[in-house]
């Protein structure tokens, strides 16, 4: 190994030691966005198609389910909720003991439900889940987006070292979650006035390439 290579390696490891622990750590963070759009019922199919395309543009896989509106549209829409399908079971207890979250998003009376994922960064210890549902009510539609980002840091494998150093400089793949949310908002905005009902986007989802955190946060 040349002197230059040794120096570069030492510098990289020193930087890594200064910016993150070498203890292997898996971290999962969640974000959500709830939108209200005052759109006509006549635009339902086109709106659902555009939301689907907006999500698929950013994800490597997607499972899409489309339903029909209830016979009587509710006066107010229902917001998504998180449930634990293994609550009270031995599997749920094992998951809790291991520190694994088993909460999954659920959306009642949904016209459209998309369960999508971005696995393009798995070799670097990164993965994204992206849940979207659309509910119709008397005055329009409510769009719910719930995303999780998981990453592995620490350790001394070449992939993790490279990914950790890159994240310190330009950010990780989590920065693309707010952009995907923004594209969903743009899609529904073609059909009526859009308002952010509620949202939470972690500051860690910022990045040098994409910084859309503030644009999908409720003011």
PDB file of C-alpha atoms in Angstrom:
ATOM      1  CA  UNK A   1       0.000   0.000   0.000  1.00  0.00           C
ATOM      2  CA  UNK A   2       1.408   3.385  -0.979  1.00  0.00           C
ATOM      3  CA  UNK A   3       2.024   6.153   1.475  1.00  0.00           C
ATOM      4  CA  UNK A   4      -0.722   8.228  -0.127  1.00  0.00           C
ATOM      5  CA  UNK A   5      -3.200   5.370   0.193  1.00  0.00           C
ATOM      6  CA  UNK A   6      -2.300   4.819   3.829  1.00  0.00           C
ATOM      7  CA  UNK A   7      -2.697   8.524   4.557  1.00  0.00           C
ATOM      8  CA  UNK A   8      -6.076   8.593   2.831  1.00  0.00           C
ATOM      9  CA  UNK A   9      -7.257   5.558   4.779  1.00  0.00           C
ATOM     10  CA  UNK A  10      -6.114   7.008   8.099  1.00  0.00           C
ATOM     11  CA  UNK A  11      -7.811  10.300   7.295  1.00  0.00           C
ATOM     12  CA  UNK A  12     -11.045   8.526   6.351  1.00  0.00           C
ATOM     13  CA  UNK A  13     -11.054   6.430   9.509  1.00  0.00           C
ATOM     14  CA  UNK A  14     -10.276   9.464  11.647  1.00  0.00           C
ATOM     15  CA  UNK A  15     -13.135  11.362  10.053  1.00  0.00           C
ATOM     16  CA  UNK A  16     -15.430   8.415  10.583  1.00  0.00           C
ATOM     17  CA  UNK A  17     -14.443   8.116  14.235  1.00  0.00           C
ATOM     18  CA  UNK A  18     -15.137  11.806  14.698  1.00  0.00           C
ATOM     19  CA  UNK A  19     -18.541  11.823  13.046  1.00  0.00           C
ATOM     20  CA  UNK A  20     -20.087   8.514  14.109  1.00  0.00           C
ATOM     21  CA  UNK A  21     -19.546   5.633  16.456  1.00  0.00           C
ATOM     22  CA  UNK A  22     -18.076   2.446  15.008  1.00  0.00           C
ATOM     23  CA  UNK A  23     -20.638   0.467  17.003  1.00  0.00           C
ATOM     24  CA  UNK A  24     -23.051  -1.128  14.493  1.00  0.00           C
ATOM     25  CA  UNK A  25     -26.381   0.660  14.985  1.00  0.00           C
ATOM     26  CA  UNK A  26     -29.701   0.370  13.172  1.00  0.00           C
ATOM     27  CA  UNK A  27     -31.901   3.463  13.299  1.00  0.00           C
ATOM     28  CA  UNK A  28     -35.439   3.902  11.969  1.00  0.00           C
ATOM     29  CA  UNK A  29     -37.184   7.281  11.696  1.00  0.00           C
ATOM     30  CA  UNK A  30     -40.721   8.040  10.582  1.00  0.00           C
ATOM     31  CA  UNK A  31     -42.329  10.912   8.715  1.00  0.00           C
ATOM     32  CA  UNK A  32     -45.880  11.651   7.659  1.00  0.00           C
ATOM     33  CA  UNK A  33     -47.862  14.114   5.590  1.00  0.00           C
ATOM     34  CA  UNK A  34     -51.642  14.617   5.527  1.00  0.00           C
ATOM     35  CA  UNK A  35     -53.083  16.647   2.659  1.00  0.00           C
ATOM     36  CA  UNK A  36     -56.577  17.947   1.989  1.00  0.00           C
ATOM     37  CA  UNK A  37     -57.608  18.694  -1.602  1.00  0.00           C
ATOM     38  CA  UNK A  38     -60.913  20.274  -2.569  1.00  0.00           C
ATOM     39  CA  UNK A  39     -61.392  18.327  -5.796  1.00  0.00           C
ATOM     40  CA  UNK A  40     -64.461  17.262  -7.754  1.00  0.00           C
ATOM     41  CA  UNK A  41     -65.672  13.640  -7.546  1.00  0.00           C
ATOM     42  CA  UNK A  42     -65.427  13.611 -11.340  1.00  0.00           C
ATOM     43  CA  UNK A  43     -61.645  13.868 -11.017  1.00  0.00           C
ATOM     44  CA  UNK A  44     -61.364  10.792  -8.811  1.00  0.00           C
ATOM     45  CA  UNK A  45     -59.814   8.380 -11.301  1.00  0.00           C
ATOM     46  CA  UNK A  46     -57.370  10.901 -12.724  1.00  0.00           C
ATOM     47  CA  UNK A  47     -56.315  12.013  -9.225  1.00  0.00           C
ATOM     48  CA  UNK A  48     -55.711   8.419  -8.112  1.00  0.00           C
ATOM     49  CA  UNK A  49     -53.692   7.711 -11.261  1.00  0.00           C
ATOM     50  CA  UNK A  50     -51.492  10.764 -10.725  1.00  0.00           C
ATOM     51  CA  UNK A  51     -50.867   9.909  -7.061  1.00  0.00           C
ATOM     52  CA  UNK A  52     -49.893   6.370  -8.057  1.00  0.00           C
ATOM     53  CA  UNK A  53     -47.476   7.607 -10.717  1.00  0.00           C
ATOM     54  CA  UNK A  54     -45.932  10.150  -8.326  1.00  0.00           C
ATOM     55  CA  UNK A  55     -45.184   7.420  -5.784  1.00  0.00           C
ATOM     56  CA  UNK A  56     -43.891   4.879  -8.310  1.00  0.00           C
ATOM     57  CA  UNK A  57     -41.454   7.440  -9.722  1.00  0.00           C
ATOM     58  CA  UNK A  58     -39.472   7.369  -6.462  1.00  0.00           C
ATOM     59  CA  UNK A  59     -39.833   3.753  -5.330  1.00  0.00           C
ATOM     60  CA  UNK A  60     -38.284   0.508  -6.543  1.00  0.00           C
ATOM     61  CA  UNK A  61     -41.424  -1.543  -5.827  1.00  0.00           C
ATOM     62  CA  UNK A  62     -45.084  -0.822  -5.147  1.00  0.00           C
ATOM     63  CA  UNK A  63     -48.245  -2.750  -4.272  1.00  0.00           C
ATOM     64  CA  UNK A  64     -51.371  -0.841  -5.354  1.00  0.00           C
ATOM     65  CA  UNK A  65     -54.944  -1.517  -4.213  1.00  0.00           C
ATOM     66  CA  UNK A  66     -57.869   0.512  -5.515  1.00  0.00           C
ATOM     67  CA  UNK A  67     -61.343   0.432  -4.018  1.00  0.00           C
ATOM     68  CA  UNK A  68     -64.648   2.273  -4.260  1.00  0.00           C
ATOM     69  CA  UNK A  69     -66.014   5.104  -2.107  1.00  0.00           C
ATOM     70  CA  UNK A  70     -68.562   4.298   0.615  1.00  0.00           C
ATOM     71  CA  UNK A  71     -72.241   4.488  -0.324  1.00  0.00           C
ATOM     72  CA  UNK A  72     -72.552   7.634   1.790  1.00  0.00           C
ATOM     73  CA  UNK A  73     -69.541   9.911   1.793  1.00  0.00           C
ATOM     74  CA  UNK A  74     -68.527  11.018   5.300  1.00  0.00           C
ATOM     75  CA  UNK A  75     -68.662  14.673   6.247  1.00  0.00           C
ATOM     76  CA  UNK A  76     -65.059  14.525   7.454  1.00  0.00           C
ATOM     77  CA  UNK A  77     -62.266  12.197   6.294  1.00  0.00           C
ATOM     78  CA  UNK A  78     -60.506   9.723   8.550  1.00  0.00           C
ATOM     79  CA  UNK A  79     -56.762  10.056   9.007  1.00  0.00           C
ATOM     80  CA  UNK A  80     -54.421   7.067   8.857  1.00  0.00           C
ATOM     81  CA  UNK A  81     -53.495   5.376  12.110  1.00  0.00           C
ATOM     82  CA  UNK A  82     -50.712   3.062  13.243  1.00  0.00           C
ATOM     83  CA  UNK A  83     -51.616  -0.394  14.499  1.00  0.00           C
ATOM     84  CA  UNK A  84     -49.711  -3.379  15.826  1.00  0.00           C
ATOM     85  CA  UNK A  85     -51.097  -6.529  14.146  1.00  0.00           C
ATOM     86  CA  UNK A  86     -49.106  -8.724  16.540  1.00  0.00           C
ATOM     87  CA  UNK A  87     -50.233  -7.017  19.752  1.00  0.00           C
ATOM     88  CA  UNK A  88     -50.791  -9.511  22.533  1.00  0.00           C
ATOM     89  CA  UNK A  89     -49.129 -12.362  20.641  1.00  0.00           C
ATOM     90  CA  UNK A  90     -45.870 -14.173  21.323  1.00  0.00           C
ATOM     91  CA  UNK A  91     -44.494 -12.820  18.046  1.00  0.00           C
ATOM     92  CA  UNK A  92     -45.261  -9.292  19.171  1.00  0.00           C
ATOM     93  CA  UNK A  93     -43.544  -9.911  22.496  1.00  0.00           C
ATOM     94  CA  UNK A  94     -40.444 -11.237  20.739  1.00  0.00           C
ATOM     95  CA  UNK A  95     -40.374  -8.223  18.436  1.00  0.00           C
ATOM     96  CA  UNK A  96     -40.696  -5.827  21.366  1.00  0.00           C
ATOM     97  CA  UNK A  97     -37.931  -7.613  23.255  1.00  0.00           C
ATOM     98  CA  UNK A  98     -35.617  -7.284  20.260  1.00  0.00           C
ATOM     99  CA  UNK A  99     -36.411  -3.583  19.839  1.00  0.00           C
ATOM    100  CA  UNK A 100     -38.204  -4.119  16.522  1.00  0.00           C
ATOM    101  CA  UNK A 101     -41.228  -1.946  15.739  1.00  0.00           C
ATOM    102  CA  UNK A 102     -44.256  -3.821  14.392  1.00  0.00           C
ATOM    103  CA  UNK A 103     -46.505  -0.809  13.843  1.00  0.00           C
ATOM    104  CA  UNK A 104     -48.102  -0.614  10.416  1.00  0.00           C
ATOM    105  CA  UNK A 105     -50.222   2.194   8.906  1.00  0.00           C
ATOM    106  CA  UNK A 106     -53.920   1.565   8.286  1.00  0.00           C
ATOM    107  CA  UNK A 107     -56.375   3.731   6.373  1.00  0.00           C
ATOM    108  CA  UNK A 108     -60.141   3.116   6.685  1.00  0.00           C
ATOM    109  CA  UNK A 109     -62.438   3.357   3.612  1.00  0.00           C
ATOM    110  CA  UNK A 110     -59.480   4.092   1.356  1.00  0.00           C
ATOM    111  CA  UNK A 111     -60.005   4.550  -2.382  1.00  0.00           C
ATOM    112  CA  UNK A 112     -56.316   3.955  -3.013  1.00  0.00           C
ATOM    113  CA  UNK A 113     -53.688   2.256  -0.887  1.00  0.00           C
ATOM    114  CA  UNK A 114     -50.058   2.028  -1.993  1.00  0.00           C
ATOM    115  CA  UNK A 115     -47.431   0.128  -0.044  1.00  0.00           C
ATOM    116  CA  UNK A 116     -44.104   0.977  -1.665  1.00  0.00           C
ATOM    117  CA  UNK A 117     -40.413   0.641  -0.893  1.00  0.00           C
ATOM    118  CA  UNK A 118     -37.060   1.958  -2.045  1.00  0.00           C
ATOM    119  CA  UNK A 119     -34.427  -0.741  -1.659  1.00  0.00           C
ATOM    120  CA  UNK A 120     -31.776   0.881  -3.849  1.00  0.00           C
ATOM    121  CA  UNK A 121     -29.571   1.632  -0.848  1.00  0.00           C
ATOM    122  CA  UNK A 122     -29.771  -1.733   0.920  1.00  0.00           C
ATOM    123  CA  UNK A 123     -26.140  -2.571   0.151  1.00  0.00           C
ATOM    124  CA  UNK A 124     -25.269   0.550   2.153  1.00  0.00           C
ATOM    125  CA  UNK A 125     -27.634  -0.313   4.992  1.00  0.00           C
ATOM    126  CA  UNK A 126     -30.449   2.030   3.899  1.00  0.00           C
ATOM    127  CA  UNK A 127     -34.102   1.255   3.097  1.00  0.00           C
ATOM    128  CA  UNK A 128     -37.319   3.256   2.758  1.00  0.00           C
ATOM    129  CA  UNK A 129     -40.969   2.260   3.144  1.00  0.00           C
ATOM    130  CA  UNK A 130     -43.610   4.617   1.712  1.00  0.00           C
ATOM    131  CA  UNK A 131     -47.318   4.145   2.511  1.00  0.00           C
ATOM    132  CA  UNK A 132     -49.953   6.275   0.766  1.00  0.00           C
ATOM    133  CA  UNK A 133     -53.731   6.241   0.986  1.00  0.00           C
ATOM    134  CA  UNK A 134     -56.489   8.429  -0.431  1.00  0.00           C
ATOM    135  CA  UNK A 135     -59.887   8.834   1.269  1.00  0.00           C
ATOM    136  CA  UNK A 136     -62.857  10.592  -0.315  1.00  0.00           C
ATOM    137  CA  UNK A 137     -65.285  12.708   1.703  1.00  0.00           C
ATOM    138  CA  UNK A 138     -68.060  15.158   0.863  1.00  0.00           C
ATOM    139  CA  UNK A 139     -65.886  18.173   0.052  1.00  0.00           C
ATOM    140  CA  UNK A 140     -62.951  16.442  -1.589  1.00  0.00           C
ATOM    141  CA  UNK A 141     -60.156  14.022  -0.796  1.00  0.00           C
ATOM    142  CA  UNK A 142     -57.616  13.473   1.954  1.00  0.00           C
ATOM    143  CA  UNK A 143     -54.209  12.062   1.071  1.00  0.00           C
ATOM    144  CA  UNK A 144     -52.135  10.391   3.802  1.00  0.00           C
ATOM    145  CA  UNK A 145     -48.451   9.574   3.418  1.00  0.00           C
ATOM    146  CA  UNK A 146     -46.442   7.695   6.035  1.00  0.00           C
ATOM    147  CA  UNK A 147     -42.780   6.881   5.430  1.00  0.00           C
ATOM    148  CA  UNK A 148     -40.032   5.182   7.398  1.00  0.00           C
ATOM    149  CA  UNK A 149     -36.307   5.299   6.750  1.00  0.00           C
ATOM    150  CA  UNK A 150     -33.950   2.700   8.208  1.00  0.00           C
ATOM    151  CA  UNK A 151     -30.182   2.863   8.143  1.00  0.00           C
ATOM    152  CA  UNK A 152     -27.259   0.956   9.562  1.00  0.00           C
ATOM    153  CA  UNK A 153     -24.284   2.944  10.814  1.00  0.00           C
ATOM    154  CA  UNK A 154     -21.042   1.915  12.438  1.00  0.00           C
ATOM    155  CA  UNK A 155     -18.942  -1.104  11.672  1.00  0.00           C
ATOM    156  CA  UNK A 156     -15.901  -1.181   9.428  1.00  0.00           C
ATOM    157  CA  UNK A 157     -17.128  -2.767   6.207  1.00  0.00           C
ATOM    158  CA  UNK A 158     -16.136  -0.782   3.090  1.00  0.00           C
ATOM    159  CA  UNK A 159     -19.799  -0.219   2.147  1.00  0.00           C
ATOM    160  CA  UNK A 160     -20.818   1.174   5.535  1.00  0.00           C
ATOM    161  CA  UNK A 161     -17.662   3.298   5.846  1.00  0.00           C
ATOM    162  CA  UNK A 162     -18.220   4.788   2.413  1.00  0.00           C
ATOM    163  CA  UNK A 163     -21.919   5.385   3.032  1.00  0.00           C
ATOM    164  CA  UNK A 164     -21.287   6.982   6.441  1.00  0.00           C
ATOM    165  CA  UNK A 165     -18.701   9.388   5.032  1.00  0.00           C
ATOM    166  CA  UNK A 166     -20.975  10.253   2.104  1.00  0.00           C
ATOM    167  CA  UNK A 167     -23.917  10.951   4.431  1.00  0.00           C
ATOM    168  CA  UNK A 168     -21.809  13.412   6.420  1.00  0.00           C
ATOM    169  CA  UNK A 169     -21.125  15.384   3.260  1.00  0.00           C
ATOM    170  CA  UNK A 170     -24.271  15.161   1.146  1.00  0.00           C
ATOM    171  CA  UNK A 171     -26.866  13.310   3.242  1.00  0.00           C
ATOM    172  CA  UNK A 172     -28.450   9.875   2.806  1.00  0.00           C
ATOM    173  CA  UNK A 173     -31.327   8.569   0.743  1.00  0.00           C
ATOM    174  CA  UNK A 174     -33.769   9.874   3.363  1.00  0.00           C
ATOM    175  CA  UNK A 175     -33.556  13.280   1.675  1.00  0.00           C
ATOM    176  CA  UNK A 176     -35.597  11.856  -1.202  1.00  0.00           C
ATOM    177  CA  UNK A 177     -38.602  11.131   1.043  1.00  0.00           C
ATOM    178  CA  UNK A 178     -39.677  14.797   1.321  1.00  0.00           C
ATOM    179  CA  UNK A 179     -39.215  15.162  -2.435  1.00  0.00           C
ATOM    180  CA  UNK A 180     -41.513  12.187  -3.035  1.00  0.00           C
ATOM    181  CA  UNK A 181     -44.053  13.750  -0.665  1.00  0.00           C
ATOM    182  CA  UNK A 182     -43.813  17.022  -2.560  1.00  0.00           C
ATOM    183  CA  UNK A 183     -44.476  15.226  -5.838  1.00  0.00           C
ATOM    184  CA  UNK A 184     -47.624  13.680  -4.341  1.00  0.00           C
ATOM    185  CA  UNK A 185     -48.751  17.143  -3.277  1.00  0.00           C
ATOM    186  CA  UNK A 186     -48.069  18.495  -6.759  1.00  0.00           C
ATOM    187  CA  UNK A 187     -50.052  15.629  -8.282  1.00  0.00           C
ATOM    188  CA  UNK A 188     -53.212  16.306  -6.271  1.00  0.00           C
ATOM    189  CA  UNK A 189     -52.763  20.055  -6.665  1.00  0.00           C
ATOM    190  CA  UNK A 190     -53.759  19.719 -10.321  1.00  0.00           C
ATOM    191  CA  UNK A 191     -57.333  19.059  -9.212  1.00  0.00           C
ATOM    192  CA  UNK A 192     -58.037  21.651  -6.548  1.00  0.00           C
ATOM    193  CA  UNK A 193     -56.784  23.707  -3.639  1.00  0.00           C
ATOM    194  CA  UNK A 194     -54.398  21.759  -1.412  1.00  0.00           C
ATOM    195  CA  UNK A 195     -53.794  22.330   2.282  1.00  0.00           C
ATOM    196  CA  UNK A 196     -51.367  20.584   4.618  1.00  0.00           C
ATOM    197  CA  UNK A 197     -53.521  19.226   7.453  1.00  0.00           C
ATOM    198  CA  UNK A 198     -50.611  17.865   9.467  1.00  0.00           C
ATOM    199  CA  UNK A 199     -47.040  16.722   8.946  1.00  0.00           C
ATOM    200  CA  UNK A 200     -43.818  15.719  10.607  1.00  0.00           C
ATOM    201  CA  UNK A 201     -40.524  15.498   8.719  1.00  0.00           C
ATOM    202  CA  UNK A 202     -37.324  14.871  10.732  1.00  0.00           C
ATOM    203  CA  UNK A 203     -34.533  17.378  10.197  1.00  0.00           C
ATOM    204  CA  UNK A 204     -32.264  14.416   9.459  1.00  0.00           C
ATOM    205  CA  UNK A 205     -34.122  14.035   6.147  1.00  0.00           C
ATOM    206  CA  UNK A 206     -32.282  17.075   4.803  1.00  0.00           C
ATOM    207  CA  UNK A 207     -29.498  16.691   2.269  1.00  0.00           C
ATOM    208  CA  UNK A 208     -27.125  18.579   0.028  1.00  0.00           C
ATOM    209  CA  UNK A 209     -28.830  17.334  -3.140  1.00  0.00           C
ATOM    210  CA  UNK A 210     -32.439  17.634  -1.990  1.00  0.00           C
ATOM    211  CA  UNK A 211     -33.733  19.790   0.853  1.00  0.00           C
ATOM    212  CA  UNK A 212     -37.520  19.680   0.763  1.00  0.00           C
ATOM    213  CA  UNK A 213     -38.137  19.300   4.482  1.00  0.00           C
ATOM    214  CA  UNK A 214     -39.485  22.809   5.029  1.00  0.00           C
ATOM    215  CA  UNK A 215     -41.780  22.676   2.012  1.00  0.00           C
ATOM    216  CA  UNK A 216     -43.763  19.716   3.337  1.00  0.00           C
ATOM    217  CA  UNK A 217     -43.905  20.846   6.961  1.00  0.00           C
ATOM    218  CA  UNK A 218     -47.032  22.397   8.373  1.00  0.00           C
ATOM    219  CA  UNK A 219     -46.597  26.118   9.008  1.00  0.00           C
TER     220      UNK A 219
END
